[in-house]
């Protein structure tokens, strides 16, 4: 009985130690991401971001045709100069972290309060928010906070995920979008390879 | 009694169909196209062929089959019992030379949510004698009174032509029922090369972990690095190859995420970017590219004819450098290394495809690699064409090809990307406007396929043959099923119809490999027939062969398979909408009736008649 008790204690302490390690790692990753996200706010040009999605794409984004369920996607288009300029910046920002991360650009949609779309994703294909394949979705409360206050917000709702939402400003000083700096504690090498 | 004529009684007994067993269980043979249900009937979409139910039997009530060498002959068996019963089934064929091989499969009845009916499709291999009971315990169908089996006879090219005898045997309790089988092996040999390439596309490998949960969860360590995992990938290729098809596996996501099995490991950046490790890539692709993965195939070992490369806008060069000297340097250096590696390995029998699958709607890149809609995006293809030319020596024995999957803008791309893209995978609907395109592209040495998806099990059994036939009628090189390994959340008891699956996981049956489907078998048999039909083009004009096949298939003429060029074809493709395309293909939608259940049997009969002519 005593042996079992000691073994249980050892097992428990081992589990606790591992949990502590994970917590420390998560905390360190969070700090790095938050720091890099602050740089993103400085470096990502909101005026350029506002030029990415074309008027045609915006025009069709919410149109519904019962004969054509893919109408919005078929008409989705971007200005590739603005897209590439911003994407390159986002890729460089991901180099600021010592672990694999993605910096995704999210933009609210004019005339559709509460809606938001991911505009640029990156090569690890991570996001705590994007529903795969959706052109737009509801902005989460955290996203709305960033867009309305300009405050950076860290979200760890999904276990093992860390997303830092950083505001993106244009030359008028308006918050016109946000960057999701994101990583996972345990990467899934095969997810989203499709 | 004195007036009774004994010879007549004996004759009547002999002629009495074996399936008409007065009581207890019975055994019936069915043509491959009549799919049974678990209650002894024929599934609704195949009921148009009910008159053919006894069509397999000859005058002596033997199952009479006929087939060429170098291929398969198929039929089905149906065990029926109104009451629960334990039974065994086996199929035997006597071949003194032991050349002809028999494959027996139990048919799984899938409950299909859309219409609340059962359809057989997945085929569970049976080794030797099948012992079970009705109702089948694992299929869990209340009131099940019939269990179906699929039988394949494989006739190798060197089998002796002539008649072979066999039996299908049912045993239950002390009762034995036998159906005699007569297989006539014809002189002809089915061409080994297919006249149309049928491709089975897939994405990534995470579906394997999902579908082979037993192996995945029981493995200690990283299953994705295990021999088991790589054998499983190869088993999928083997399955499609054995059924006269090919398989593609896309290894990257819409924003460029690379599955570790699909690309060599890179190290460095800019000038120093290089391949650091080929180990995993070679484990994955080596046996496929040298053909050893197919060493045990009845078709013989052969390297896969096509393979996607990992190249995408984010690999090997980082998109961070797009448009800069660093992108070109990274791209050219690594692709050159790939060419050297492939050459040194002797992988010179495969077309390595530079294929861009991404769409801008998935937010990874600012241009459509797949199905260009906006003409400005063509410039990206031209740039990659330039980079490939720089990376690959002109006299390389390794075949690198640029592939484009095209729809909206295909006519422009055929012109503007001439000499850059040489493998085209075209939307069937839009290609139907451009009747001259397949011949034009093939004349300049390009390969042209069109794409679609497998028919649901709720369509007639012949529906799976329509796309291969269309590919042949159109004169394209092949057809691509866009997805064939995704059975849905619960294919066994709540099936979605199978529009994205032709091969199932064997995990449920304690098998570590995939299992085939009825649709895959019917498709294979159709491809055999197409290869035979096409072989007669030296004796008859090809259009005459196509015309007659179309007529037999669904009573159509060749014009019915094409649409007139619509007015929208002369407008820029970014001004089209999807519904415009639907309008533009209305002619074929109306002119081509859905194939009836025996549609392909009629074409098969035509091929047999031609073979008779050729003697």
PDB file of C-alpha atoms in Angstrom, chain A residues 54 56 60-61 65 67-68 70-81 83-84 87-89 91-92 95 105 117-126 130 132-136 184 187-194, chain B residues 203-206 222 224 229 250-262 314 318-324 357 359-368 373-374 376-377 380 408 574 576-580 582-583:
ATOM      1  CA  UNK A  54     -10.854  44.489 -54.907  1.00  0.00           C
ATOM      2  CA  UNK A  56     -15.428  43.358 -57.409  1.00  0.00           C
ATOM      3  CA  UNK A  60     -19.984  39.839 -54.580  1.00  0.00           C
ATOM      4  CA  UNK A  61     -18.923  38.894 -51.050  1.00  0.00           C
ATOM      5  CA  UNK A  65     -27.451  33.055 -56.114  1.00  0.00           C
ATOM      6  CA  UNK A  67     -28.054  28.629 -58.913  1.00  0.00           C
ATOM      7  CA  UNK A  68     -24.462  29.289 -57.959  1.00  0.00           C
ATOM      8  CA  UNK A  70     -19.762  29.572 -55.271  1.00  0.00           C
ATOM      9  CA  UNK A  71     -20.567  33.021 -56.618  1.00  0.00           C
ATOM     10  CA  UNK A  72     -18.740  34.940 -53.892  1.00  0.00           C
ATOM     11  CA  UNK A  73     -15.643  32.771 -54.088  1.00  0.00           C
ATOM     12  CA  UNK A  74     -15.574  32.809 -57.880  1.00  0.00           C
ATOM     13  CA  UNK A  75     -15.501  36.601 -57.832  1.00  0.00           C
ATOM     14  CA  UNK A  76     -12.961  36.891 -55.056  1.00  0.00           C
ATOM     15  CA  UNK A  77      -9.997  38.879 -56.276  1.00  0.00           C
ATOM     16  CA  UNK A  78      -7.157  40.870 -54.798  1.00  0.00           C
ATOM     17  CA  UNK A  79      -4.722  43.563 -55.829  1.00  0.00           C
ATOM     18  CA  UNK A  80      -1.604  41.466 -55.998  1.00  0.00           C
ATOM     19  CA  UNK A  81       0.849  44.322 -55.413  1.00  0.00           C
ATOM     20  CA  UNK A  83      -1.256  41.658 -51.209  1.00  0.00           C
ATOM     21  CA  UNK A  84       2.378  40.783 -51.852  1.00  0.00           C
ATOM     22  CA  UNK A  87       2.337  39.309 -47.087  1.00  0.00           C
ATOM     23  CA  UNK A  88       6.078  39.799 -47.258  1.00  0.00           C
ATOM     24  CA  UNK A  89       5.925  41.992 -44.182  1.00  0.00           C
ATOM     25  CA  UNK A  91       6.343  36.638 -43.262  1.00  0.00           C
ATOM     26  CA  UNK A  92       9.226  38.736 -41.968  1.00  0.00           C
ATOM     27  CA  UNK A  95      10.885  35.517 -38.123  1.00  0.00           C
ATOM     28  CA  UNK A 105      -4.176  39.681 -41.682  1.00  0.00           C
ATOM     29  CA  UNK A 117     -12.506  38.257 -43.196  1.00  0.00           C
ATOM     30  CA  UNK A 118      -9.057  36.760 -43.169  1.00  0.00           C
ATOM     31  CA  UNK A 119      -7.251  38.457 -46.038  1.00  0.00           C
ATOM     32  CA  UNK A 120      -3.772  36.927 -45.864  1.00  0.00           C
ATOM     33  CA  UNK A 121      -2.720  33.590 -44.389  1.00  0.00           C
ATOM     34  CA  UNK A 122       0.730  32.084 -44.228  1.00  0.00           C
ATOM     35  CA  UNK A 123       2.670  28.901 -44.660  1.00  0.00           C
ATOM     36  CA  UNK A 124       2.023  27.108 -41.390  1.00  0.00           C
ATOM     37  CA  UNK A 125      -1.694  27.555 -42.093  1.00  0.00           C
ATOM     38  CA  UNK A 126      -2.468  28.240 -38.442  1.00  0.00           C
ATOM     39  CA  UNK A 130     -10.522  30.941 -39.413  1.00  0.00           C
ATOM     40  CA  UNK A 132     -11.572  26.654 -43.260  1.00  0.00           C
ATOM     41  CA  UNK A 133     -12.849  27.929 -46.589  1.00  0.00           C
ATOM     42  CA  UNK A 134     -15.005  30.767 -45.294  1.00  0.00           C
ATOM     43  CA  UNK A 135     -14.700  34.078 -47.116  1.00  0.00           C
ATOM     44  CA  UNK A 136     -15.954  35.990 -44.081  1.00  0.00           C
ATOM     45  CA  UNK A 184       0.427  26.198 -31.314  1.00  0.00           C
ATOM     46  CA  UNK A 187       2.273  21.703 -34.047  1.00  0.00           C
ATOM     47  CA  UNK A 188       0.255  19.406 -36.274  1.00  0.00           C
ATOM     48  CA  UNK A 189       2.404  18.725 -39.314  1.00  0.00           C
ATOM     49  CA  UNK A 190      -0.502  17.399 -41.371  1.00  0.00           C
ATOM     50  CA  UNK A 191      -3.415  19.660 -40.558  1.00  0.00           C
ATOM     51  CA  UNK A 192      -4.640  21.768 -43.497  1.00  0.00           C
ATOM     52  CA  UNK A 193      -2.456  20.000 -46.031  1.00  0.00           C
ATOM     53  CA  UNK A 194      -5.337  19.856 -48.451  1.00  0.00           C
TER      54      UNK A 194
ATOM     55  CA  UNK B 203      -5.077  15.570 -50.572  1.00  0.00           C
ATOM     56  CA  UNK B 204      -2.462  15.118 -47.865  1.00  0.00           C
ATOM     57  CA  UNK B 205      -2.261  12.107 -45.573  1.00  0.00           C
ATOM     58  CA  UNK B 206      -4.244  13.077 -42.504  1.00  0.00           C
ATOM     59  CA  UNK B 222       5.222   8.911 -34.684  1.00  0.00           C
ATOM     60  CA  UNK B 224       3.645   9.201 -39.818  1.00  0.00           C
ATOM     61  CA  UNK B 229       2.371   4.446 -42.796  1.00  0.00           C
ATOM     62  CA  UNK B 250      -1.279  16.582 -53.264  1.00  0.00           C
ATOM     63  CA  UNK B 251       1.219  17.361 -50.531  1.00  0.00           C
ATOM     64  CA  UNK B 252       0.649  21.011 -49.684  1.00  0.00           C
ATOM     65  CA  UNK B 253      -2.082  23.374 -48.550  1.00  0.00           C
ATOM     66  CA  UNK B 254      -3.562  26.509 -50.092  1.00  0.00           C
ATOM     67  CA  UNK B 255      -1.096  28.735 -48.247  1.00  0.00           C
ATOM     68  CA  UNK B 256       1.849  26.448 -48.949  1.00  0.00           C
ATOM     69  CA  UNK B 257       2.001  24.278 -45.834  1.00  0.00           C
ATOM     70  CA  UNK B 258       4.061  21.254 -46.813  1.00  0.00           C
ATOM     71  CA  UNK B 259       3.360  17.751 -45.569  1.00  0.00           C
ATOM     72  CA  UNK B 260       6.721  16.381 -44.426  1.00  0.00           C
ATOM     73  CA  UNK B 261       6.371  13.230 -46.561  1.00  0.00           C
ATOM     74  CA  UNK B 262       6.018  15.167 -49.777  1.00  0.00           C
ATOM     75  CA  UNK B 314       5.985  28.894 -50.965  1.00  0.00           C
ATOM     76  CA  UNK B 318      10.120  31.480 -49.801  1.00  0.00           C
ATOM     77  CA  UNK B 319       7.333  33.778 -50.913  1.00  0.00           C
ATOM     78  CA  UNK B 320       9.047  36.420 -48.825  1.00  0.00           C
ATOM     79  CA  UNK B 321      11.370  36.862 -51.796  1.00  0.00           C
ATOM     80  CA  UNK B 322       8.793  36.681 -54.618  1.00  0.00           C
ATOM     81  CA  UNK B 323       9.843  38.889 -57.500  1.00  0.00           C
ATOM     82  CA  UNK B 324      13.358  39.336 -56.106  1.00  0.00           C
ATOM     83  CA  UNK B 357      -3.565  23.994 -56.556  1.00  0.00           C
ATOM     84  CA  UNK B 359      -7.035  29.533 -55.031  1.00  0.00           C
ATOM     85  CA  UNK B 360      -6.922  33.130 -53.909  1.00  0.00           C
ATOM     86  CA  UNK B 361     -10.198  32.657 -52.024  1.00  0.00           C
ATOM     87  CA  UNK B 362      -8.182  30.650 -49.483  1.00  0.00           C
ATOM     88  CA  UNK B 363      -6.026  33.710 -48.838  1.00  0.00           C
ATOM     89  CA  UNK B 364      -2.591  32.181 -49.197  1.00  0.00           C
ATOM     90  CA  UNK B 365      -1.523  33.813 -52.439  1.00  0.00           C
ATOM     91  CA  UNK B 366      -2.836  36.622 -54.649  1.00  0.00           C
ATOM     92  CA  UNK B 367      -3.441  34.558 -57.777  1.00  0.00           C
ATOM     93  CA  UNK B 368      -5.368  31.463 -58.714  1.00  0.00           C
ATOM     94  CA  UNK B 373     -10.613  33.137 -63.670  1.00  0.00           C
ATOM     95  CA  UNK B 374      -8.834  36.459 -63.928  1.00  0.00           C
ATOM     96  CA  UNK B 376      -3.910  38.644 -65.198  1.00  0.00           C
ATOM     97  CA  UNK B 377      -3.077  35.506 -63.179  1.00  0.00           C
ATOM     98  CA  UNK B 380       2.418  33.884 -62.786  1.00  0.00           C
ATOM     99  CA  UNK B 408     -13.119  29.657 -66.977  1.00  0.00           C
ATOM    100  CA  UNK B 574     -13.890  37.251 -65.522  1.00  0.00           C
ATOM    101  CA  UNK B 576     -18.792  35.014 -66.710  1.00  0.00           C
ATOM    102  CA  UNK B 577     -20.785  33.710 -63.793  1.00  0.00           C
ATOM    103  CA  UNK B 578     -21.252  30.096 -62.798  1.00  0.00           C
ATOM    104  CA  UNK B 579     -24.901  30.130 -63.789  1.00  0.00           C
ATOM    105  CA  UNK B 580     -23.886  31.243 -67.321  1.00  0.00           C
ATOM    106  CA  UNK B 582     -24.914  26.007 -66.450  1.00  0.00           C
ATOM    107  CA  UNK B 583     -26.939  27.598 -69.240  1.00  0.00           C
TER     108      UNK B 583
END
